[in-house]
Amino acid sequence: MSRDRAASLGCPTPGLAASSQWAGMAGLSIVQREQLVEMIVPRVLAHLERCLTTTRTEWEAGRSWGTSNQNTMLWATDFGMFEKRALRDFRDNLTEDFRSNDYPPQYEFSGIAFADQDDGLAILDDYQSTRRSLRHKLEGAIRENNRYSHFVFTRAAQERNRFEHANWAPWSPLHWYERLIEIGELYFGKSEMTLDLMRAYLDCMQKTASPTLALVVEAIEHCGLVSTPRADPESVATLRQNASWKHLAGTHAQTTEQDNAGNAPEDAAAATWQPATRAVSVQEPANMPDTGADPAQWAAWASNMRQSPLFRATGSDTTETTTPMTAYVVADDQSDPRAALAPFIHDLLQGLFDHIFREVGFNPAVRALISEMQYPLATAVIRDLGFFRDRSHPLRLWIGSLINVAIRINPETGADDEAVERYLDRIRQSIEQLRNQADQIDRDAASTLMQEFLESVEAEDALWHERQITQIDLPHTEEWAEQARRNLALAALETGADLPESAATEIFQSWETVLAVEHNTGEVGEALHRSLRQVVRHICNMASAAEVNPLVAETRENAHAAGLPKDRIRDLVQHLGKAHLFRLRAGDDTPRFDPRARLQTRESVRYEDDDPTLHQDRDDDHVFAAISLAIGDWFEFTDDDGENPLRLALLWRGETTRRFFFLSLDGVHARRYSLQGVAQELRQGRMRALPQDNPLDAIIEAPGS
């Protein structure tokens, strides 16, 4: 231990007492803890060894991570004498931390003792301040750069009241920091050399720790330490925000205009937004009028909007304007002055849709249908100009829904495909409804129009997913098998059972029997899985027939309630009976099941469409976003240059295999990714969610409109 302190590693920290509320590592079985040791310690140690090698090399070259004037080459010499010993001590201490039942972990100096002692501030010297500062920087770096790992580490520490503070868990990088600096102080004292060692470790963690942390996450999840949902609300919100029409419609054109304008004053662009009608003064403001305003004001506003840079093709001359509208004039035979708005409103709507078509590619068949809709839509809008002011206007919501459905169809897809034609028919029928009642439609009728369209699309979505079921037969089978293997391994790890291979096979088949059949996944389905887990745990623990049989009967009843066929229920009971018999009658020489074998040989999972340059797992925000994807979500995939877009739906995902299967509406194009593969596509900008908000909101409410 440190030369300037008593050997206190493993001794209680002053001011702290173990609490029965927190279990620490004692809440895990011995087998689970050993599995964590085998999977985590070698990987953390290998990463540390690389970090220490780099540190020594830099010191030998006369470089340091701090501002010290001391001779770093002497540091390198001293460090070389103890480098292997330091690695050995780190390995032994971390291994003991995973195996120990003691709680809480003890550190010579850490945020624990400092936070719990009232006189801590009084004794905090420069060395301790720097040590604590580096620790905080490491925590901040992990939070920022390795958010998924930090999330999982925290969940694993919190579940089942394992640790009061997540950083106390032995899988936490903050725990590794404490163990490493204790070793530094042991061999080099509380010195500038020790602090520079920790600065080097911080730098190494920031730059190279992601693959190691990703493997630690895998170990934690495979050993069953995390059972809570793994999606992060903040990352889900970011994914949705990036998929907004505000990012797809208008931003490119506006950016181009701003670039062309250079350093022009902010109101320079607004000066070109004056109405193109002789009937309205050029000084008329371009703000949207009130719903009950004079139609002439609406005509001026519509003309201003139509001429704004937002509606020009990207790269067009900023001085170019649209063909001027004729003056707003009410004919003598027009009883309603709003009727004279028709050319202005139609021109504005045409500009809105042309802008959407220009910014986001649409299928020609869709463009034709929407073009046909513009005249009846203008007629309906003139009756209720609140369409432009009210986001919740049902007719405006209907258009947004229609466009968001239409964008799913790939621009190059032919309309002769049955699935595409069915969706086009739904769009066509809804537009025909609008055409038939355009001159009399009110908000109630518009609401009915929208609701009927959404219901028809929902029915088509269900039919489309049902027709693609054969596409996911193979990945579904792989998912069931992997779930069954995982459930079996976790049961053996949690109970520490030395299962015979024959019993393990029967347990595996019992799980597969349940998972491979579509059944109620609600409350009764949960009850079935819960009772089955209880049976398996009792078998692992060599419970008697009197203890197991009532649980098997309960499982049988739950299986019936969940909708399993009678033959499947019979197979389930037979597999459980055989498993129990094999477990009780196993001899000393009976082959045994090793739940750790598959975990020890684990490699990064990759699928056919994963980026071939993705050699190491990552754990940033994009992994969070990938985890949050839901079946039925639609995405656009492009190449590295943002060209050749393909729009695909997430048809299926495996929670255990972490496999994602995407398919186009016509079934021609498919993509198969791993979790890391999806995250990489998001990271590289080759994949983005199709928007679910209203494109009209993004354009009408754009700055300056």
XYZ file of C-alpha atoms in Angstrom, residues 45-565:
521
model
C -6.861 -4.732 -17.873
C -5.896 -4.981 -21.551
C -7.093 -1.429 -22.152
C -5.230 -0.194 -19.066
C -2.049 -1.899 -20.249
C -2.243 -0.018 -23.553
C -2.832 3.244 -21.685
C 0.156 2.665 -19.404
C 2.399 1.755 -22.322
C 1.481 5.001 -24.057
C 2.103 6.933 -20.848
C 5.578 5.477 -20.380
C 6.433 6.091 -24.055
C 5.400 9.738 -23.824
C 7.372 10.244 -20.636
C 10.430 8.692 -22.276
C 10.058 11.268 -25.052
C 10.061 14.078 -22.506
C 6.343 14.846 -22.764
C 3.733 15.004 -20.024
C 0.022 15.668 -19.733
C 0.416 18.433 -17.179
C 2.539 21.539 -16.803
C 5.193 20.117 -14.479
C 8.843 21.015 -15.021
C 10.019 17.724 -13.556
C 12.092 15.279 -15.573
C 9.580 12.925 -17.200
C 12.326 10.568 -18.349
C 13.028 9.813 -14.699
C 9.307 9.185 -14.262
C 9.464 6.695 -17.138
C 12.384 4.896 -15.526
C 10.652 4.677 -12.150
C 7.407 3.639 -13.750
C 9.047 0.899 -15.800
C 10.244 -0.741 -12.563
C 6.685 -1.082 -11.247
C 4.556 -1.244 -14.423
C 3.918 -4.987 -14.382
C 3.386 -4.956 -10.637
C 0.862 -2.119 -10.996
C -1.079 -4.073 -13.613
C -1.065 -7.158 -11.405
C -2.324 -5.185 -8.402
C -5.055 -3.542 -10.472
C -6.196 -6.936 -11.748
C -6.230 -8.454 -8.274
C -8.028 -5.521 -6.666
C -10.699 -5.296 -9.376
C -11.231 -9.048 -9.287
C -11.721 -8.897 -5.534
C -14.186 -6.032 -5.935
C -16.379 -8.220 -8.142
C -16.144 -11.192 -5.787
C -16.501 -9.361 -2.492
C -19.662 -9.313 -0.376
C -18.472 -6.208 1.496
C -20.472 -3.016 1.142
C -19.715 -0.253 0.463
C -16.375 -0.428 -1.369
C -13.542 1.278 0.489
C -11.249 3.875 -1.009
C -8.418 5.796 0.632
C -9.706 9.042 -0.890
C -12.759 9.575 -3.049
C -15.903 11.559 -3.381
C -17.408 9.238 -0.744
C -15.247 10.215 2.225
C -14.942 13.801 1.072
C -18.702 14.209 0.804
C -19.453 12.630 4.171
C -16.919 14.493 6.327
C -17.821 17.998 7.420
C -14.181 18.969 7.735
C -13.326 17.711 4.264
C -12.839 21.145 2.776
C -10.394 22.114 5.492
C -7.982 19.291 4.722
C -8.233 19.408 0.929
C -4.749 20.313 -0.375
C -3.596 20.948 -3.945
C -2.876 17.290 -4.613
C -6.275 16.163 -3.412
C -8.020 18.973 -5.289
C -6.343 17.935 -8.536
C -7.093 14.276 -7.888
C -10.768 15.026 -7.337
C -10.877 17.363 -10.336
C -9.500 14.653 -12.620
C -12.099 12.230 -11.296
C -14.861 14.695 -12.095
C -13.442 15.229 -15.578
C -13.488 11.484 -16.184
C -17.100 11.283 -15.054
C -18.021 14.176 -17.345
C -16.222 12.556 -20.278
C -18.043 9.252 -19.788
C -21.393 11.032 -19.538
C -20.748 12.992 -22.710
C -18.843 10.553 -24.922
C -20.128 7.188 -23.696
C -23.724 7.934 -22.794
C -25.042 4.459 -23.491
C -22.406 2.830 -21.296
C -23.045 5.370 -18.546
C -26.765 4.681 -18.794
C -26.328 0.899 -18.524
C -23.737 1.152 -15.742
C -26.130 3.321 -13.756
C -29.091 1.004 -14.352
C -27.102 -2.043 -13.330
C -26.012 -0.332 -10.105
C -29.519 0.861 -9.247
C -31.494 -2.311 -9.970
C -32.308 -4.430 -6.941
C -30.680 -1.777 -4.716
C -27.158 -2.897 -5.526
C -25.319 0.399 -4.994
C -26.350 3.664 -3.440
C -24.038 5.471 -5.860
C -23.541 4.073 -9.358
C -19.830 4.967 -9.338
C -19.209 2.490 -6.525
C -19.962 -0.475 -8.791
C -16.844 -2.349 -9.959
C -17.948 -2.022 -13.591
C -17.838 1.784 -13.333
C -14.833 3.637 -14.866
C -14.897 5.877 -11.786
C -14.231 2.783 -9.656
C -11.339 1.854 -11.926
C -9.986 5.376 -11.492
C -9.948 4.958 -7.709
C -8.186 1.613 -7.868
C -5.564 2.910 -10.302
C -4.715 6.049 -8.355
C -4.431 4.027 -5.150
C -1.824 1.904 -6.899
C -0.059 5.029 -8.167
C 0.102 6.390 -4.637
C 1.318 3.036 -3.368
C 4.382 3.004 -5.630
C 4.980 6.700 -6.401
C 3.368 8.503 -3.468
C 1.039 11.484 -3.619
C 3.212 13.126 -6.212
C 3.041 15.075 -9.439
C 4.036 11.866 -11.220
C 0.935 10.098 -9.892
C -1.285 12.985 -10.975
C 0.258 12.955 -14.463
C -0.344 9.224 -14.623
C -4.034 9.897 -13.951
C -4.116 12.725 -16.497
C -2.759 10.251 -19.040
C -5.390 7.705 -18.029
C -8.137 10.324 -18.414
C -6.879 11.180 -21.894
C -6.668 7.509 -22.829
C -10.213 6.849 -21.591
C -11.559 9.772 -23.586
C -9.889 8.670 -26.806
C -9.890 4.858 -26.746
C -12.277 3.502 -24.105
C -15.451 3.147 -26.191
C -14.839 -0.418 -27.469
C -13.896 -1.614 -23.984
C -16.931 0.031 -22.400
C -19.184 -1.491 -25.051
C -17.871 -4.959 -24.172
C -18.438 -4.289 -20.465
C -22.015 -3.295 -21.284
C -22.479 -6.579 -23.142
C -21.201 -8.504 -20.120
C -23.579 -6.664 -17.783
C -26.565 -7.294 -20.010
C -25.710 -10.935 -20.728
C -25.343 -11.634 -17.023
C -28.831 -10.284 -16.405
C -27.938 -7.212 -14.356
C -30.178 -4.912 -16.410
C -33.855 -5.630 -16.965
C -35.286 -2.106 -17.298
C -36.024 -0.489 -20.690
C -32.847 0.635 -22.385
C -34.208 3.546 -24.432
C -33.236 7.054 -23.405
C -36.041 9.668 -23.670
C -33.584 12.439 -24.515
C -32.104 10.494 -27.431
C -35.579 9.552 -28.690
C -36.556 13.230 -28.636
C -33.377 14.132 -30.532
C -34.115 11.509 -33.187
C -37.633 12.907 -33.662
C -36.395 16.479 -33.712
C -33.877 15.676 -36.412
C -36.661 14.036 -38.424
C -38.820 17.160 -38.379
C -39.923 18.787 -41.611
C -38.110 21.848 -40.315
C -34.914 19.971 -41.167
C -36.171 18.645 -44.493
C -38.255 21.475 -45.922
C -36.847 24.938 -46.188
C -33.538 24.712 -44.401
C -31.493 24.114 -47.545
C -33.097 26.922 -49.458
C -32.848 29.326 -46.549
C -29.203 28.449 -45.999
C -28.473 29.088 -49.677
C -30.183 32.437 -49.527
C -28.214 33.396 -46.449
C -24.983 32.346 -48.109
C -25.806 34.389 -51.208
C -26.679 37.385 -49.101
C -23.265 37.370 -47.442
C -23.149 39.965 -44.723
C -26.303 41.790 -45.838
C -28.460 43.166 -43.046
C -31.152 40.900 -41.668
C -33.978 42.915 -43.202
C -32.472 42.796 -46.700
C -34.213 39.557 -47.570
C -37.462 40.768 -46.071
C -37.371 43.714 -48.468
C -37.947 41.307 -51.360
C -41.058 39.911 -49.708
C -43.267 42.808 -50.782
C -46.612 42.001 -52.453
C -46.645 41.691 -56.238
C -49.965 43.445 -56.630
C -50.624 47.026 -57.511
C -53.617 47.125 -55.183
C -51.564 46.956 -51.974
C -48.926 49.414 -50.824
C -45.351 48.102 -50.869
C -45.128 49.197 -47.246
C -47.805 46.691 -46.206
C -46.337 44.362 -43.543
C -45.938 40.705 -44.456
C -47.337 39.407 -41.167
C -50.210 36.943 -41.428
C -53.566 38.738 -41.066
C -56.238 37.786 -38.568
C -58.786 35.275 -39.768
C -61.475 37.925 -40.097
C -59.242 40.496 -41.801
C -60.111 42.136 -45.101
C -59.500 39.739 -48.038
C -57.161 42.339 -49.568
C -54.789 41.846 -46.631
C -54.862 38.103 -47.180
C -54.102 38.634 -50.861
C -51.109 40.780 -49.932
C -49.852 38.233 -47.444
C -50.249 35.339 -49.900
C -48.321 37.278 -52.534
C -45.561 38.073 -50.076
C -45.285 34.428 -49.066
C -45.227 33.259 -52.666
C -42.308 35.546 -53.533
C -40.242 34.793 -50.443
C -36.821 33.122 -50.855
C -38.315 30.070 -49.175
C -40.243 29.228 -52.342
C -37.398 29.619 -54.811
C -35.482 26.714 -56.202
C -32.128 26.119 -54.523
C -29.382 28.071 -56.221
C -31.713 30.477 -58.009
C -30.862 34.166 -58.291
C -32.065 36.008 -55.193
C -33.335 38.844 -57.354
C -35.661 36.556 -59.268
C -39.357 36.877 -58.480
C -42.416 34.915 -59.464
C -44.799 36.182 -62.099
C -46.702 39.069 -60.516
C -50.250 38.338 -59.554
C -53.014 40.544 -60.892
C -54.459 43.076 -58.503
C -56.939 41.913 -55.927
C -60.264 43.003 -57.432
C -63.763 41.963 -56.396
C -65.992 41.491 -59.434
C -69.409 43.129 -59.465
C -71.176 39.778 -59.643
C -69.278 38.306 -56.664
C -71.379 38.381 -53.507
C -68.539 37.063 -51.338
C -65.304 39.134 -51.553
C -63.327 36.081 -50.468
C -63.976 34.461 -53.847
C -61.522 36.912 -55.382
C -58.813 35.345 -53.219
C -58.911 32.132 -55.265
C -55.927 32.889 -57.558
C -53.830 34.139 -54.616
C -54.539 31.187 -52.351
C -54.150 28.669 -55.169
C -50.838 30.233 -56.157
C -49.632 30.064 -52.537
C -50.693 26.425 -52.113
C -49.001 25.532 -55.369
C -45.838 27.182 -54.080
C -46.079 25.259 -50.790
C -46.365 21.899 -52.510
C -43.753 22.706 -55.151
C -41.359 23.607 -52.352
C -42.014 20.297 -50.572
C -41.582 18.366 -53.825
C -38.341 20.194 -54.563
C -36.776 19.705 -51.143
C -37.859 16.092 -50.644
C -38.216 13.741 -53.602
C -41.709 12.382 -54.202
C -43.007 9.621 -56.410
C -44.454 11.005 -59.684
C -47.815 9.326 -59.030
C -48.031 11.103 -55.669
C -47.112 14.444 -57.198
C -49.847 14.062 -59.781
C -52.477 13.333 -57.120
C -51.447 16.269 -54.939
C -51.383 18.602 -57.952
C -54.957 17.637 -58.751
C -55.919 18.455 -55.157
C -54.782 22.076 -55.182
C -57.873 23.708 -56.760
C -60.452 22.045 -54.484
C -58.148 22.641 -51.519
C -57.951 26.359 -52.351
C -61.740 26.464 -52.536
C -62.022 24.875 -49.095
C -59.303 27.070 -47.557
C -60.925 30.307 -48.722
C -64.000 29.347 -46.706
C -61.911 29.143 -43.521
C -58.654 31.123 -43.626
C -57.927 29.908 -40.116
C -56.287 27.060 -42.055
C -53.118 29.174 -42.199
C -53.192 30.355 -38.580
C -54.325 27.246 -36.690
C -51.973 24.264 -36.416
C -54.860 22.126 -35.203
C -57.101 22.933 -38.172
C -58.357 19.472 -39.279
C -57.863 20.211 -42.972
C -54.262 21.222 -42.310
C -53.743 18.084 -40.223
C -55.242 15.999 -43.026
C -52.790 17.383 -45.579
C -49.865 16.768 -43.234
C -50.956 13.161 -42.695
C -51.464 12.628 -46.405
C -47.987 13.918 -47.255
C -46.343 11.894 -44.493
C -47.945 8.733 -45.870
C -47.082 9.623 -49.457
C -43.405 10.193 -48.654
C -43.042 6.506 -47.798
C -43.269 5.611 -51.493
C -39.822 5.644 -53.059
C -39.445 8.194 -55.880
C -38.415 5.495 -58.366
C -41.069 2.941 -57.423
C -43.607 2.091 -60.112
C -47.292 2.541 -59.322
C -48.083 -0.952 -60.636
C -46.955 -2.650 -57.419
C -49.983 -3.913 -55.486
C -48.955 -2.525 -52.091
C -48.040 0.865 -53.559
C -51.265 0.975 -55.552
C -53.313 0.264 -52.437
C -51.786 3.229 -50.614
C -52.200 5.422 -53.684
C -55.858 4.402 -53.785
C -56.309 5.493 -50.171
C -54.777 8.867 -51.019
C -56.820 9.145 -54.220
C -60.093 8.320 -52.463
C -59.461 10.855 -49.724
C -58.642 13.593 -52.257
C -61.820 12.708 -54.165
C -63.795 13.196 -50.953
C -62.331 16.676 -50.620
C -63.133 17.484 -54.256
C -66.766 16.455 -53.783
C -67.354 18.731 -50.791
C -64.761 21.492 -51.249
C -67.319 24.297 -51.623
C -69.148 23.407 -48.429
C -66.666 21.662 -46.157
C -66.428 22.901 -42.579
C -64.151 21.880 -39.726
C -66.355 18.997 -38.632
C -66.398 17.574 -42.143
C -62.645 18.113 -42.439
C -62.139 16.287 -39.155
C -64.176 13.374 -40.486
C -62.113 13.420 -43.689
C -58.889 13.236 -41.702
C -60.111 10.504 -39.353
C -61.342 8.298 -42.192
C -58.037 8.694 -44.009
C -56.010 7.792 -40.909
C -58.180 4.732 -40.278
C -57.790 3.572 -43.876
C -53.982 3.974 -43.651
C -53.905 2.112 -40.337
C -55.777 -0.768 -41.966
C -53.340 -0.771 -44.890
C -50.373 -0.733 -42.518
C -51.716 -3.789 -40.684
C -52.355 -5.599 -43.972
C -48.905 -4.715 -45.300
C -47.169 -6.014 -42.171
C -49.253 -9.185 -42.274
C -48.272 -9.846 -45.881
C -44.566 -9.509 -45.064
C -44.632 -12.160 -42.337
C -42.684 -14.662 -44.435
C -39.867 -12.135 -44.731
C -39.139 -12.399 -41.007
C -39.598 -16.128 -40.406
C -35.853 -16.807 -40.256
C -34.831 -13.865 -38.032
C -37.831 -14.579 -35.805
C -36.676 -18.177 -35.357
C -33.182 -16.976 -34.513
C -34.642 -14.533 -31.985
C -36.689 -17.249 -30.231
C -33.686 -19.543 -30.022
C -31.444 -16.771 -28.694
C -34.037 -15.755 -26.091
C -34.351 -19.368 -24.961
C -30.563 -19.716 -24.664
C -30.346 -16.442 -22.778
C -33.135 -17.400 -20.339
C -31.449 -20.725 -19.699
C -28.010 -19.146 -19.171
C -29.382 -16.483 -16.827
C -31.216 -19.072 -14.743
C -28.025 -21.080 -14.358
C -25.956 -17.975 -13.608
C -28.393 -16.545 -11.066
C -28.852 -19.810 -9.183
C -25.281 -21.026 -9.596
C -26.677 -24.401 -10.633
C -24.401 -27.100 -12.000
C -26.973 -28.301 -14.540
C -26.589 -31.533 -16.477
C -26.445 -30.905 -20.207
C -29.528 -33.082 -20.703
C -31.574 -30.997 -18.229
C -30.359 -27.784 -19.834
C -31.482 -29.034 -23.249
C -34.992 -29.750 -21.947
C -35.204 -26.319 -20.272
C -34.079 -24.699 -23.508
C -36.773 -26.555 -25.428
C -39.413 -25.558 -22.896
C -38.581 -21.893 -23.392
C -38.495 -22.315 -27.151
C -41.888 -24.017 -27.046
C -43.397 -20.907 -25.498
C -41.475 -18.306 -27.487
C -42.027 -19.890 -30.901
C -45.820 -19.613 -30.661
C -47.685 -16.357 -31.028
C -49.488 -15.741 -27.763
C -50.856 -13.025 -25.556
C -47.942 -10.816 -24.531
C -49.935 -8.707 -22.099
C -50.581 -9.417 -18.457
C -51.390 -13.125 -18.953
C -48.317 -13.521 -21.142
C -46.182 -11.970 -18.430
C -47.724 -14.344 -15.897
C -46.784 -17.306 -18.110
C -43.164 -16.215 -18.429
C -42.973 -15.425 -14.725
C -44.273 -18.847 -13.647
C -42.019 -20.597 -16.167
C -38.991 -18.785 -14.735
C -40.018 -19.947 -11.258
C -40.215 -23.558 -12.422
C -36.788 -23.347 -14.063
C -35.216 -21.794 -10.958
C -36.668 -24.542 -8.768
C -35.323 -27.187 -11.146
C -31.900 -25.525 -11.048
C -32.025 -25.566 -7.238
C -32.958 -29.281 -7.188
C -36.335 -28.671 -5.570
C -38.503 -31.692 -4.799
C -41.426 -32.829 -6.914
C -43.804 -31.554 -4.235
C -42.333 -28.063 -4.700
C -42.093 -28.110 -8.499
C -45.415 -29.721 -9.478
C -47.696 -26.886 -8.240
C -45.603 -24.411 -10.180
C -45.842 -26.576 -13.317
C -49.627 -26.684 -12.894
C -49.692 -22.895 -12.584
C -47.561 -22.606 -15.718
C -49.967 -24.907 -17.579
C -52.923 -22.718 -16.614
C -51.108 -19.549 -17.609
C -50.146 -21.093 -20.951
C -53.793 -21.934 -21.623
C -54.865 -18.390 -20.669
C -52.189 -16.942 -22.942
C -53.586 -18.846 -25.916
C -51.022 -21.600 -26.443
C -52.373 -24.605 -28.369
